[in-house]
PDB file of C-alpha atoms in Angstrom:
ATOM      1  CA  SER A  36      18.009 144.068  24.832  1.00 64.00           C
ATOM      2  CA  ALA A  37      17.590 146.487  27.697  1.00 73.00           C
ATOM      3  CA  PRO A  38      18.819 150.072  27.449  1.00 76.00           C
ATOM      4  CA  VAL A  39      22.235 150.726  28.923  1.00 76.00           C
ATOM      5  CA  ASP A  40      20.792 153.300  31.338  1.00 78.00           C
ATOM      6  CA  LEU A  41      18.069 151.057  32.804  1.00 82.00           C
ATOM      7  CA  GLN A  42      18.267 151.192  36.576  1.00 85.00           C
ATOM      8  CA  GLY A  43      17.229 148.530  39.061  1.00 88.00           C
ATOM      9  CA  TYR A  44      16.890 148.789  42.800  1.00 91.00           C
ATOM     10  CA  VAL A  45      16.351 146.501  45.756  1.00 95.00           C
ATOM     11  CA  GLY A  46      13.771 148.035  48.063  1.00 95.00           C
ATOM     12  CA  HIS A  47      13.761 148.001  51.841  1.00 96.00           C
ATOM     13  CA  ASP A  48      11.261 145.167  51.512  1.00 97.00           C
ATOM     14  CA  GLY A  49      13.849 143.048  49.653  1.00 96.00           C
ATOM     15  CA  ARG A  50      11.892 143.193  46.368  1.00 96.00           C
ATOM     16  CA  PHE A  51      13.400 144.319  43.067  1.00 94.00           C
ATOM     17  CA  TYR A  52      12.209 147.506  41.362  1.00 92.00           C
ATOM     18  CA  VAL A  53      12.951 149.046  37.973  1.00 87.00           C
ATOM     19  CA  GLY A  54      13.479 152.781  37.633  1.00 81.00           C
ATOM     20  CA  SER A  55      14.277 154.987  34.647  1.00 76.00           C
ATOM     21  CA  ALA A  56      12.552 152.705  32.164  1.00 77.00           C
ATOM     22  CA  ALA A  57      11.686 155.548  29.779  1.00 76.00           C
ATOM     23  CA  ARG A  58      13.811 154.065  26.998  1.00 80.00           C
ATOM     24  CA  LEU A  59      12.636 150.489  27.405  1.00 85.00           C
ATOM     25  CA  PHE A  60      11.430 150.308  23.792  1.00 91.00           C
ATOM     26  CA  PRO A  61      13.765 150.906  20.847  1.00 94.00           C
ATOM     27  CA  PRO A  62      13.688 154.297  19.152  1.00 94.00           C
ATOM     28  CA  ALA A  63      12.321 154.851  15.678  1.00 95.00           C
ATOM     29  CA  PRO A  64      14.881 155.840  13.049  1.00 95.00           C
ATOM     30  CA  PRO A  65      15.638 159.564  13.340  1.00 94.00           C
ATOM     31  CA  SER A  66      13.620 161.960  11.222  1.00 91.00           C
ATOM     32  CA  GLY A  67      16.122 164.791  11.653  1.00 89.00           C
ATOM     33  CA  TYR A  68      13.663 166.871  13.668  1.00 89.00           C
ATOM     34  CA  SER A  69      15.722 166.806  16.879  1.00 90.00           C
ATOM     35  CA  PRO A  70      19.041 165.307  18.001  1.00 90.00           C
ATOM     36  CA  HIS A  71      17.194 163.855  21.004  1.00 89.00           C
ATOM     37  CA  GLU A  72      14.497 161.900  19.139  1.00 90.00           C
ATOM     38  CA  HIS A  73      15.869 158.592  20.420  1.00 88.00           C
ATOM     39  CA  LEU A  74      14.546 159.596  23.846  1.00 87.00           C
ATOM     40  CA  TYR A  75      10.896 160.023  22.854  1.00 90.00           C
ATOM     41  CA  ARG A  76      10.170 158.624  19.338  1.00 92.00           C
ATOM     42  CA  LEU A  77       9.901 154.996  20.398  1.00 94.00           C
ATOM     43  CA  LEU A  78       8.526 151.948  18.614  1.00 96.00           C
ATOM     44  CA  ARG A  79       5.219 150.509  19.750  1.00 95.00           C
ATOM     45  CA  PRO A  80       5.329 147.230  21.705  1.00 94.00           C
ATOM     46  CA  GLU A  81       3.419 145.507  18.878  1.00 95.00           C
ATOM     47  CA  CYS A  82       6.113 146.496  16.375  1.00 95.00           C
ATOM     48  CA  VAL A  83       8.838 145.176  18.679  1.00 95.00           C
ATOM     49  CA  ALA A  84       6.961 141.920  19.307  1.00 94.00           C
ATOM     50  CA  ALA A  85       6.532 141.339  15.556  1.00 94.00           C
ATOM     51  CA  SER A  86      10.287 141.551  14.949  1.00 95.00           C
ATOM     52  CA  PRO A  87      11.960 138.166  14.493  1.00 92.00           C
ATOM     53  CA  ARG A  88      15.141 139.533  16.109  1.00 92.00           C
ATOM     54  CA  PRO A  89      15.654 141.330  19.427  1.00 92.00           C
ATOM     55  CA  LEU A  90      15.801 145.091  18.967  1.00 94.00           C
ATOM     56  CA  SER A  91      18.224 147.317  20.843  1.00 93.00           C
ATOM     57  CA  SER A  92      16.895 150.198  22.906  1.00 91.00           C
ATOM     58  CA  ASP A  93      20.269 151.842  22.345  1.00 91.00           C
ATOM     59  CA  ALA A  94      19.957 152.054  18.546  1.00 93.00           C
ATOM     60  CA  PHE A  95      20.427 155.550  17.093  1.00 93.00           C
ATOM     61  CA  SER A  96      22.047 156.793  20.301  1.00 90.00           C
ATOM     62  CA  ARG A  97      25.583 157.145  21.580  1.00 88.00           C
ATOM     63  CA  PHE A  98      24.909 154.250  23.941  1.00 84.00           C
ATOM     64  CA  GLY A  99      24.752 151.884  20.995  1.00 82.00           C
ATOM     65  CA  GLU A 100      27.803 153.054  19.062  1.00 84.00           C
ATOM     66  CA  GLY A 101      29.582 149.704  19.521  1.00 84.00           C
ATOM     67  CA  ASN A 102      27.195 147.751  17.279  1.00 88.00           C
ATOM     68  CA  ALA A 103      25.419 150.678  15.653  1.00 92.00           C
ATOM     69  CA  ASP A 104      25.233 149.226  12.131  1.00 94.00           C
ATOM     70  CA  LEU A 105      23.673 145.966  13.304  1.00 95.00           C
ATOM     71  CA  HIS A 106      21.237 147.458  15.827  1.00 94.00           C
ATOM     72  CA  GLU A 107      20.128 150.275  13.567  1.00 96.00           C
ATOM     73  CA  SER A 108      19.559 147.992  10.581  1.00 96.00           C
ATOM     74  CA  GLU A 109      17.437 145.646  12.740  1.00 97.00           C
ATOM     75  CA  VAL A 110      15.278 148.547  13.929  1.00 97.00           C
ATOM     76  CA  LYS A 111      14.964 149.875  10.368  1.00 97.00           C
ATOM     77  CA  ASN A 112      13.860 146.425   9.192  1.00 97.00           C
ATOM     78  CA  ALA A 113      11.218 146.255  11.927  1.00 96.00           C
ATOM     79  CA  VAL A 114       9.912 149.691  10.951  1.00 96.00           C
ATOM     80  CA  ARG A 115       9.950 148.748   7.259  1.00 95.00           C
ATOM     81  CA  HIS A 116       7.922 145.614   8.048  1.00 94.00           C
ATOM     82  CA  THR A 117       5.408 147.688  10.015  1.00 94.00           C
ATOM     83  CA  LEU A 118       5.090 150.246   7.225  1.00 91.00           C
ATOM     84  CA  GLU A 119       4.826 147.686   4.433  1.00 93.00           C
ATOM     85  CA  ASP A 120       2.785 144.926   6.071  1.00 93.00           C
ATOM     86  CA  GLY A 121       1.226 146.478   9.175  1.00 91.00           C
ATOM     87  CA  VAL A 122      -0.255 149.462   7.354  1.00 92.00           C
ATOM     88  CA  ARG A 123      -1.692 147.216   4.636  1.00 93.00           C
ATOM     89  CA  GLU A 124      -3.170 144.828   7.216  1.00 93.00           C
ATOM     90  CA  ALA A 125      -4.627 147.672   9.289  1.00 91.00           C
ATOM     91  CA  ALA A 126      -6.111 149.281   6.168  1.00 90.00           C
ATOM     92  CA  THR A 127      -7.726 145.969   5.227  1.00 91.00           C
ATOM     93  CA  VAL A 128      -9.303 145.675   8.683  1.00 88.00           C
ATOM     94  CA  ILE A 129     -10.520 149.283   8.576  1.00 87.00           C
ATOM     95  CA  MET A 130     -11.927 148.946   5.055  1.00 87.00           C
ATOM     96  CA  ASN A 131     -13.700 145.663   5.862  1.00 86.00           C
ATOM     97  CA  THR A 132     -15.164 146.748   9.187  1.00 81.00           C
ATOM     98  CA  ASP A 133     -18.520 148.459   9.238  1.00 74.00           C
ATOM     99  CA  ASP A 134     -18.187 149.763  12.750  1.00 69.00           C
ATOM    100  CA  LEU A 135     -14.907 150.639  14.510  1.00 69.00           C
ATOM    101  CA  ARG A 136     -16.591 152.446  17.376  1.00 70.00           C
ATOM    102  CA  GLY A 137     -15.800 149.603  19.784  1.00 69.00           C
ATOM    103  CA  GLU A 138     -12.083 149.521  18.997  1.00 76.00           C
ATOM    104  CA  GLY A 139     -11.539 152.831  17.235  1.00 81.00           C
ATOM    105  CA  ILE A 140      -9.110 153.563  14.430  1.00 85.00           C
ATOM    106  CA  ALA A 141      -6.263 154.500  16.789  1.00 87.00           C
ATOM    107  CA  ASN A 142      -6.469 151.171  18.630  1.00 89.00           C
ATOM    108  CA  CYS A 143      -6.713 149.304  15.342  1.00 88.00           C
ATOM    109  CA  LEU A 144      -3.541 151.008  14.071  1.00 91.00           C
ATOM    110  CA  HIS A 145      -1.761 150.387  17.372  1.00 92.00           C
ATOM    111  CA  ARG A 146      -2.658 146.679  17.165  1.00 91.00           C
ATOM    112  CA  PHE A 147      -0.488 146.508  14.019  1.00 93.00           C
ATOM    113  CA  GLY A 148       2.415 148.438  15.606  1.00 93.00           C
ATOM    114  CA  ILE A 149       1.628 151.758  13.927  1.00 94.00           C
ATOM    115  CA  ASN A 150       2.337 154.921  15.918  1.00 89.00           C
ATOM    116  CA  MET A 151       0.121 157.955  15.531  1.00 84.00           C
ATOM    117  CA  ARG A 152       2.199 161.117  15.727  1.00 77.00           C
TER     118      ARG A 152
END
């Protein structure tokens, strides 16, 4: 689902435009580092796409208080899947590839939804 603060505009040309799309992807579960992590610690598109259920961009924020338990558990499950399966799959690719210079390790990890922070 889209974040509650997503803004859309109709331009003078009659076309539709999206503004303030910074929180388009759901946040990662908070680490406790900052109360504002939901604004910048976001899931990768590959992690979101691998989730069997839609993930809320408002999870772990005051915007999503209405269904917090549901939205937060869905995001946690997506992250758990990425950590359990995505990391293993990425490690297998890295270990079985002689040359990652074309793709690089970062791109390989990103392909499996793994953030590099």
